[in-house]
Amino acid sequence: MPDTCVIVPTIREYECVREYVANAREHGHADRLFFLLVTEDFCDVAAMEAMLDELDVAGAVFDGSARAAWYDEHEIGEYAHVVPAASHAETSFGLLYMWAGDFEYGVFLDDDTLPHDHETDFFGGHYDNLARTGPVTEVASDEQWVNVLYQNHDEHGLYPRGYPYAAMDETVTETTTSLADGDVVASQGLWTNVPDLDAVRILMDGDLEGLAQTRTTAADYGEDFIVAPGNYLTVCSMNLAFRRRVIPAFYQLPMDDNEWDVGRFDDIWSGVFLKRAADLAGDYVLTGTPLCEHNKAPRPTFDDLNNEVPALELNEHVWELADEATVDADTDDVYWAAFAAMADRLADGEFDEWTNGDFLTFVGEHMRDWLAALDALAADAATPPEVAADD
């Protein structure tokens, strides 16, 4: 019985699933995996379903119509708006699907990635990370932000998408801490080939096709590391595994389908909220391996810039708002309580001093609805089926 939901948002290169299945089968994990492809009505759903059948793996394909039917079936149609249409943030549907099911682990994969190499056990690497115990490198900086590409930064000079501009030129410190079983709640694998950069940094790197002139290789990365409590990092969902218990605090935020035309910060801001919740819970996000090969398709860099500009100023401050969140010492579910606190801070706040500050209120309201949707799904799952009377 699969215990891991592999969530792939795709409208293009769904064939990447073949390589991930081949790697999983080679290393003995295929039976643990359920592949959930989140797509659109204008895509070839039948071809995706045929591919899963051909590969003989558990899975399902959900376009917009199928998602709407699923919401109605689970009686959460009033919360359908928490998953934006035609957006990478549709990965949130995968989280809802997980919550309604029996999955213990989730994996996010983007459709323009592949396992870095066939010899390396990709899914096994994530499983090992989530079970990691013992000594590990802990990284902090004087800016409260850690560049996930810090290990070879002197050579390539890169900062990833979502890293605040005000936090650059940081001084990094490394120490060693020890992990106990269950401490790691998310495993973020990094990427070779095309680095995950924002549009401004791509333009500064001299590329007009949304890629980068500077590329990354496995040699750019050293040992896996965790980011110290009170420090933040960019969390990219193209190669990420996580435990079920973080789902309340891991909502992929409502991008693209909004009146401010904000996009590209769904996984970045969700990662900020996850990191704050994990800090409050005494848990960790492990970053490094397993690597994926990121084969981003060319597209105009200025298209990404137009999506990012409306929230660039907000991105400099969102983490400061999240950092204010606290929870009671006797809280049963820290992830739920921490996310609720962050939702209230945004939904009830006034952010007129920042460009498009009202978008943060919009996000906070959706965060509240996210928790309400999870609550409704849990209640639905706990409701016993009606049994016809004998008389």
Coordinates of C-alpha atoms in Angstrom, one line a residue:
M1 CA 0.0 0.0 0.0
P2 CA 1.6 3.3 -1.0
D3 CA 2.5 5.6 1.9
T4 CA 4.0 8.4 -0.2
C5 CA 2.1 10.8 -2.4
V6 CA 4.3 12.1 -5.2
I7 CA 2.7 15.4 -6.4
V8 CA 3.6 16.6 -9.9
P9 CA 2.0 19.8 -11.2
T10 CA 2.2 19.6 -15.0
I11 CA 0.9 21.0 -18.3
R12 CA 4.0 20.1 -20.3
E13 CA 6.6 17.4 -19.7
Y14 CA 4.7 14.8 -17.7
E15 CA 7.0 12.1 -19.2
C16 CA 9.5 13.0 -16.5
V17 CA 7.5 10.6 -14.4
R18 CA 9.0 7.7 -16.3
E19 CA 12.5 8.5 -15.1
Y20 CA 11.4 8.9 -11.5
V21 CA 9.5 5.6 -11.6
A22 CA 12.5 3.8 -13.2
N23 CA 14.7 5.1 -10.4
A24 CA 12.2 4.1 -7.7
R25 CA 11.8 0.6 -9.2
E26 CA 15.6 0.1 -9.5
H27 CA 16.0 0.9 -5.8
G28 CA 13.0 -0.9 -4.5
H29 CA 10.6 2.0 -3.7
A30 CA 8.0 1.8 -6.5
D31 CA 5.3 0.1 -4.4
R32 CA 5.5 2.9 -1.8
L33 CA 4.6 5.6 -4.3
F34 CA 1.3 7.1 -5.5
F35 CA 1.8 9.6 -8.4
L36 CA -0.7 12.4 -8.4
L37 CA -0.5 14.5 -11.5
V38 CA -2.2 17.9 -11.2
T39 CA -3.0 19.4 -14.6
E40 CA -5.6 21.4 -16.6
D41 CA -8.7 20.6 -18.7
F42 CA -6.8 21.7 -21.8
C43 CA -4.1 19.0 -21.3
D44 CA -4.1 15.4 -22.4
V45 CA -5.4 13.7 -19.3
A46 CA -5.9 10.4 -21.1
A47 CA -2.3 10.2 -22.2
M48 CA -1.2 10.9 -18.6
E49 CA -3.4 8.1 -17.3
A50 CA -2.2 5.8 -20.0
M51 CA 1.4 6.5 -19.0
L52 CA 0.7 5.6 -15.3
D53 CA -1.0 2.4 -16.4
E54 CA 1.9 1.5 -18.7
L55 CA 4.3 2.1 -15.9
D56 CA 2.2 0.0 -13.6
V57 CA 2.3 2.4 -10.7
A58 CA -0.4 3.7 -8.5
G59 CA -1.6 7.1 -9.3
A60 CA -4.3 9.5 -10.5
V61 CA -4.6 12.5 -12.8
F62 CA -6.7 15.5 -11.8
D63 CA -7.5 18.3 -14.2
G64 CA -9.7 21.3 -13.2
S65 CA -13.0 19.5 -13.7
A66 CA -11.8 16.4 -11.8
R67 CA -10.6 18.7 -8.9
A68 CA -14.0 20.4 -8.8
A69 CA -15.8 17.0 -8.6
W70 CA -13.4 15.9 -5.8
Y71 CA -14.2 19.0 -3.8
D72 CA -17.9 18.3 -4.1
E73 CA -17.4 14.6 -3.3
H74 CA -15.6 15.6 -0.1
E75 CA -18.0 18.4 0.7
I76 CA -15.4 21.2 0.6
G77 CA -16.6 23.0 -2.5
E78 CA -16.8 26.2 -0.5
Y79 CA -13.1 26.1 -0.1
A80 CA -12.2 25.4 -3.7
H81 CA -10.7 28.9 -4.1
V82 CA -7.8 28.0 -1.8
V83 CA -6.2 26.2 -4.8
P84 CA -5.7 28.8 -7.6
A85 CA -6.4 28.0 -11.2
A86 CA -3.6 27.5 -13.7
S87 CA -0.9 28.1 -11.2
H88 CA 2.1 26.1 -9.9
A89 CA 0.4 26.6 -6.5
E90 CA -2.0 23.9 -7.6
T91 CA 0.3 21.6 -5.6
S92 CA -1.9 22.6 -2.7
F93 CA -4.5 20.2 -4.2
G94 CA -2.0 17.4 -3.6
L95 CA -1.8 18.4 0.0
L96 CA -5.6 18.2 0.4
Y97 CA -5.6 14.8 -1.4
M98 CA -2.9 13.6 1.1
W99 CA -4.8 14.9 4.1
A100 CA -8.0 13.1 3.0
G101 CA -6.0 9.9 2.4
D102 CA -3.6 7.7 4.4
F103 CA -0.3 9.0 3.1
E104 CA 2.5 9.5 5.7
Y105 CA 4.9 11.2 3.3
G106 CA 4.6 13.7 0.4
V107 CA 7.0 14.5 -2.4
F108 CA 6.8 17.6 -4.6
L109 CA 8.4 17.2 -8.1
D110 CA 8.4 19.7 -10.9
D111 CA 7.8 18.4 -14.4
D112 CA 11.0 19.9 -15.8
T113 CA 13.3 17.9 -13.5
L114 CA 14.8 14.4 -13.6
P115 CA 16.8 12.4 -11.0
H116 CA 20.4 13.7 -11.2
D117 CA 21.7 10.2 -12.0
H118 CA 20.3 6.7 -12.2
E119 CA 22.9 5.2 -9.7
T120 CA 21.7 7.4 -6.9
D121 CA 18.7 6.3 -4.9
F122 CA 16.5 9.4 -5.3
F123 CA 13.5 8.5 -3.2
G124 CA 15.6 6.5 -0.8
G125 CA 17.7 9.7 -0.3
H126 CA 14.6 11.6 0.8
Y127 CA 13.5 8.8 3.1
D128 CA 16.9 8.6 4.7
N129 CA 16.9 12.4 5.2
L130 CA 13.5 12.3 6.9
A131 CA 14.8 9.6 9.2
R132 CA 18.2 11.3 9.8
T133 CA 19.7 11.1 13.2
G134 CA 23.1 12.0 14.7
P135 CA 25.4 14.9 13.9
V136 CA 24.6 17.4 11.1
T137 CA 25.9 20.8 10.0
E138 CA 23.8 23.7 11.3
V139 CA 24.1 27.0 9.4
A140 CA 23.2 30.5 10.5
S141 CA 23.9 34.0 9.3
D142 CA 24.0 37.5 10.7
E143 CA 21.0 38.4 8.4
Q144 CA 18.8 35.6 9.7
W145 CA 18.8 34.1 6.2
V146 CA 20.9 31.3 4.8
N147 CA 21.6 31.0 1.1
V148 CA 21.0 27.3 0.2
L149 CA 23.7 27.8 -2.5
Y150 CA 26.2 29.1 0.1
Q151 CA 28.6 26.2 -0.1
N152 CA 30.2 27.4 -3.4
H153 CA 29.0 31.0 -3.4
D154 CA 32.5 32.5 -3.6
E155 CA 32.7 30.8 -7.0
H156 CA 29.3 31.2 -8.6
G157 CA 27.9 34.2 -6.6
L158 CA 24.3 32.9 -6.9
Y159 CA 21.3 33.6 -4.6
P160 CA 18.2 31.6 -5.2
R161 CA 14.7 32.8 -6.1
G162 CA 13.0 34.4 -3.1
Y163 CA 16.1 35.2 -1.2
P164 CA 15.6 38.8 0.2
Y165 CA 17.9 41.4 -1.4
A166 CA 18.4 43.0 2.0
A167 CA 19.8 39.8 3.4
M168 CA 22.6 39.5 0.8
D169 CA 26.3 39.8 1.7
E170 CA 25.6 37.8 4.9
T171 CA 28.3 36.3 7.1
V172 CA 27.7 32.6 7.5
T173 CA 28.6 30.5 10.5
E174 CA 28.6 26.7 10.7
T175 CA 28.3 24.6 13.8
T176 CA 27.4 21.0 14.5
T177 CA 24.2 19.8 16.1
S178 CA 22.6 16.4 16.6
L179 CA 19.3 15.2 15.3
A180 CA 17.0 12.7 17.0
D181 CA 14.6 10.4 15.3
G182 CA 11.7 12.3 13.7
D183 CA 13.3 15.7 14.0
V184 CA 13.5 16.2 10.2
V185 CA 10.1 17.1 8.8
A186 CA 11.2 18.2 5.3
S187 CA 14.0 17.2 2.9
Q188 CA 14.9 19.7 0.3
G189 CA 16.9 18.4 -2.6
L190 CA 18.9 20.9 -4.6
W191 CA 19.4 21.1 -8.4
T192 CA 22.0 20.8 -11.1
N193 CA 22.0 22.5 -14.5
V194 CA 19.6 25.5 -14.3
P195 CA 19.6 27.1 -10.9
D196 CA 16.4 28.3 -9.3
L197 CA 16.8 32.1 -9.6
D198 CA 14.4 35.0 -9.7
A199 CA 14.0 37.2 -12.8
V200 CA 16.1 40.1 -11.6
R201 CA 19.0 37.8 -10.8
I202 CA 18.6 36.0 -14.2
L203 CA 18.8 39.3 -16.0
M204 CA 21.8 40.2 -14.0
D205 CA 23.3 36.9 -15.1
G206 CA 22.8 38.0 -18.7
D207 CA 20.0 35.7 -19.7
L208 CA 16.8 36.8 -21.5
E209 CA 15.2 33.3 -21.7
G210 CA 14.3 32.7 -18.1
L211 CA 17.3 30.4 -17.5
A212 CA 20.8 31.5 -16.4
Q213 CA 24.2 31.7 -18.0
T214 CA 25.7 30.3 -14.8
R215 CA 24.8 26.7 -14.2
T216 CA 25.2 24.4 -11.1
T217 CA 26.8 21.0 -10.9
A218 CA 27.0 18.4 -8.1
A219 CA 30.5 19.8 -7.3
D220 CA 28.8 23.0 -6.1
Y221 CA 27.3 21.2 -3.1
G222 CA 28.9 19.8 0.0
E223 CA 27.4 18.0 3.0
D224 CA 23.6 18.2 3.8
F225 CA 22.8 20.9 6.3
I226 CA 20.0 22.3 8.4
V227 CA 19.3 26.0 9.0
A228 CA 19.5 27.1 12.6
P229 CA 16.4 28.1 14.5
G230 CA 15.5 31.7 14.0
N231 CA 17.1 31.7 10.5
Y232 CA 15.2 31.3 7.2
L233 CA 15.9 29.8 3.8
T234 CA 14.3 29.6 0.4
V235 CA 12.3 26.4 0.0
C236 CA 11.8 25.4 -3.6
S237 CA 9.1 22.7 -4.2
M238 CA 10.7 21.3 -7.4
N239 CA 12.4 18.5 -5.3
L240 CA 11.1 18.2 -1.8
A241 CA 9.9 15.5 0.6
F242 CA 7.9 16.1 3.8
R243 CA 6.1 14.5 6.6
R244 CA 2.3 14.5 6.8
R245 CA 2.2 16.5 10.0
V246 CA 3.5 19.7 8.4
I247 CA 0.6 19.9 5.9
P248 CA -1.4 22.5 8.0
A249 CA 1.6 24.9 7.8
F250 CA 2.6 24.1 4.3
Y251 CA -0.1 25.6 2.2
Q252 CA 1.2 26.6 -1.2
L253 CA 0.0 30.2 -1.3
P254 CA -2.6 31.7 -3.8
M255 CA -0.5 33.0 -6.7
D256 CA -1.3 34.1 -10.3
D257 CA -5.1 33.9 -9.9
N258 CA -5.4 37.2 -8.0
E259 CA -6.1 40.8 -8.7
W260 CA -2.6 42.0 -8.0
D261 CA -1.1 39.6 -10.6
V262 CA 1.3 38.3 -8.0
G263 CA 3.0 35.0 -8.9
R264 CA 6.2 33.0 -8.3
F265 CA 6.2 33.2 -4.4
D266 CA 3.9 30.2 -3.6
D267 CA 6.6 27.8 -2.4
I268 CA 8.9 30.6 -1.2
W269 CA 6.4 32.0 1.3
S270 CA 5.1 28.6 2.2
G271 CA 8.7 27.7 3.0
V272 CA 9.0 30.7 5.3
F273 CA 5.9 29.7 7.2
L274 CA 7.0 26.1 7.4
K275 CA 10.4 27.1 8.8
R276 CA 8.8 29.2 11.5
A277 CA 6.4 26.5 12.4
A278 CA 9.2 23.9 12.5
D279 CA 11.3 26.2 14.7
L280 CA 8.4 26.4 17.2
A281 CA 8.0 22.7 17.1
G282 CA 11.7 22.0 17.6
D283 CA 11.9 20.3 14.1
Y284 CA 14.2 20.8 11.1
V285 CA 14.3 21.2 7.3
L286 CA 17.3 19.3 5.9
T287 CA 18.8 20.7 2.6
G288 CA 21.2 19.2 0.1
T289 CA 20.7 15.8 -1.5
P290 CA 19.2 14.0 -3.3
L291 CA 19.9 16.3 -6.3
C292 CA 17.7 16.6 -9.3
E293 CA 18.6 17.8 -12.8
H294 CA 16.6 21.0 -13.5
N295 CA 15.9 21.3 -17.3
K296 CA 13.9 24.5 -17.3
A297 CA 12.4 25.3 -20.7
P298 CA 13.3 28.7 -22.2
R299 CA 10.7 31.5 -21.7
P300 CA 11.0 35.3 -21.6
T301 CA 12.7 36.4 -18.4
F302 CA 10.5 39.5 -18.5
D303 CA 7.4 37.4 -18.1
D304 CA 8.7 36.0 -14.8
L305 CA 9.7 39.6 -13.9
N306 CA 6.2 40.8 -14.4
N307 CA 4.9 38.1 -12.1
E308 CA 7.5 38.8 -9.4
V309 CA 7.6 42.6 -9.3
P310 CA 4.1 43.1 -7.7
A311 CA 5.4 41.3 -4.5
L312 CA 9.1 42.0 -4.5
E313 CA 8.8 44.6 -1.7
L314 CA 6.4 42.2 0.3
N315 CA 9.0 39.4 0.0
E316 CA 11.5 41.6 1.9
H317 CA 9.1 41.6 4.9
V318 CA 6.9 38.5 4.9
W319 CA 9.5 36.6 6.9
E320 CA 9.5 39.3 9.6
L321 CA 5.8 38.9 10.1
A322 CA 6.1 35.1 10.3
D323 CA 8.9 35.5 12.8
E324 CA 6.4 37.1 15.2
A325 CA 4.3 34.0 15.5
T326 CA 4.2 32.2 18.8
V327 CA 2.2 29.2 20.2
D328 CA 1.2 28.2 23.7
A329 CA 3.6 25.7 25.4
D330 CA 0.8 23.2 25.8
T331 CA -0.4 23.3 22.2
D332 CA -1.2 19.8 20.8
D333 CA -0.6 20.6 17.1
V334 CA 2.2 23.2 16.8
Y335 CA 2.0 23.3 13.0
W336 CA -1.7 24.1 13.0
A337 CA -1.4 26.6 15.8
A338 CA 1.6 28.4 14.3
F339 CA 0.0 28.6 10.9
A340 CA -3.2 30.0 12.4
A341 CA -1.1 32.7 14.2
M342 CA 0.6 33.7 11.0
A343 CA -2.7 33.7 9.2
D344 CA -4.2 36.1 11.8
R345 CA -1.1 38.3 11.6
L346 CA -1.6 38.7 7.8
A347 CA -5.4 38.7 7.6
D348 CA -5.8 41.3 10.4
G349 CA -2.8 43.5 9.6
E350 CA -2.5 46.8 7.8
F351 CA 0.3 47.0 5.3
D352 CA -0.4 50.2 3.5
E353 CA 3.3 51.2 3.7
W354 CA 4.2 48.5 1.2
T355 CA 3.3 48.2 -2.4
N356 CA 0.3 45.9 -2.8
G357 CA 0.2 45.4 0.9
D358 CA -3.5 44.3 0.6
F359 CA -2.2 41.2 -1.0
L360 CA -0.9 40.0 2.4
T361 CA -4.4 40.4 3.8
F362 CA -5.7 38.3 0.9
V363 CA -3.1 35.7 1.6
G364 CA -3.9 35.6 5.3
E365 CA -7.6 35.1 4.6
H366 CA -6.8 32.2 2.3
M367 CA -4.5 30.7 5.0
R368 CA -7.5 30.7 7.3
D369 CA -9.6 29.0 4.7
W370 CA -6.9 26.5 4.2
L371 CA -7.1 25.4 7.8
A372 CA -10.9 25.3 7.6
A373 CA -10.7 23.1 4.5
L374 CA -8.3 20.7 6.3
D375 CA -10.7 20.7 9.3
A376 CA -13.7 19.9 7.0
L377 CA -11.8 17.0 5.4
A378 CA -10.8 15.6 8.7
A379 CA -14.4 15.8 9.9
D380 CA -15.6 14.1 6.7
A381 CA -13.1 11.3 7.1
A382 CA -14.2 10.8 10.7
T383 CA -17.9 10.6 9.8
P384 CA -19.1 6.9 9.6
P385 CA -21.0 5.9 6.5
E386 CA -24.8 5.7 6.9
V387 CA -26.1 2.1 7.2
A388 CA -29.6 1.3 6.0
A389 CA -32.0 0.2 8.7
D390 CA -33.1 -3.4 8.8
D391 CA -36.8 -2.6 9.3

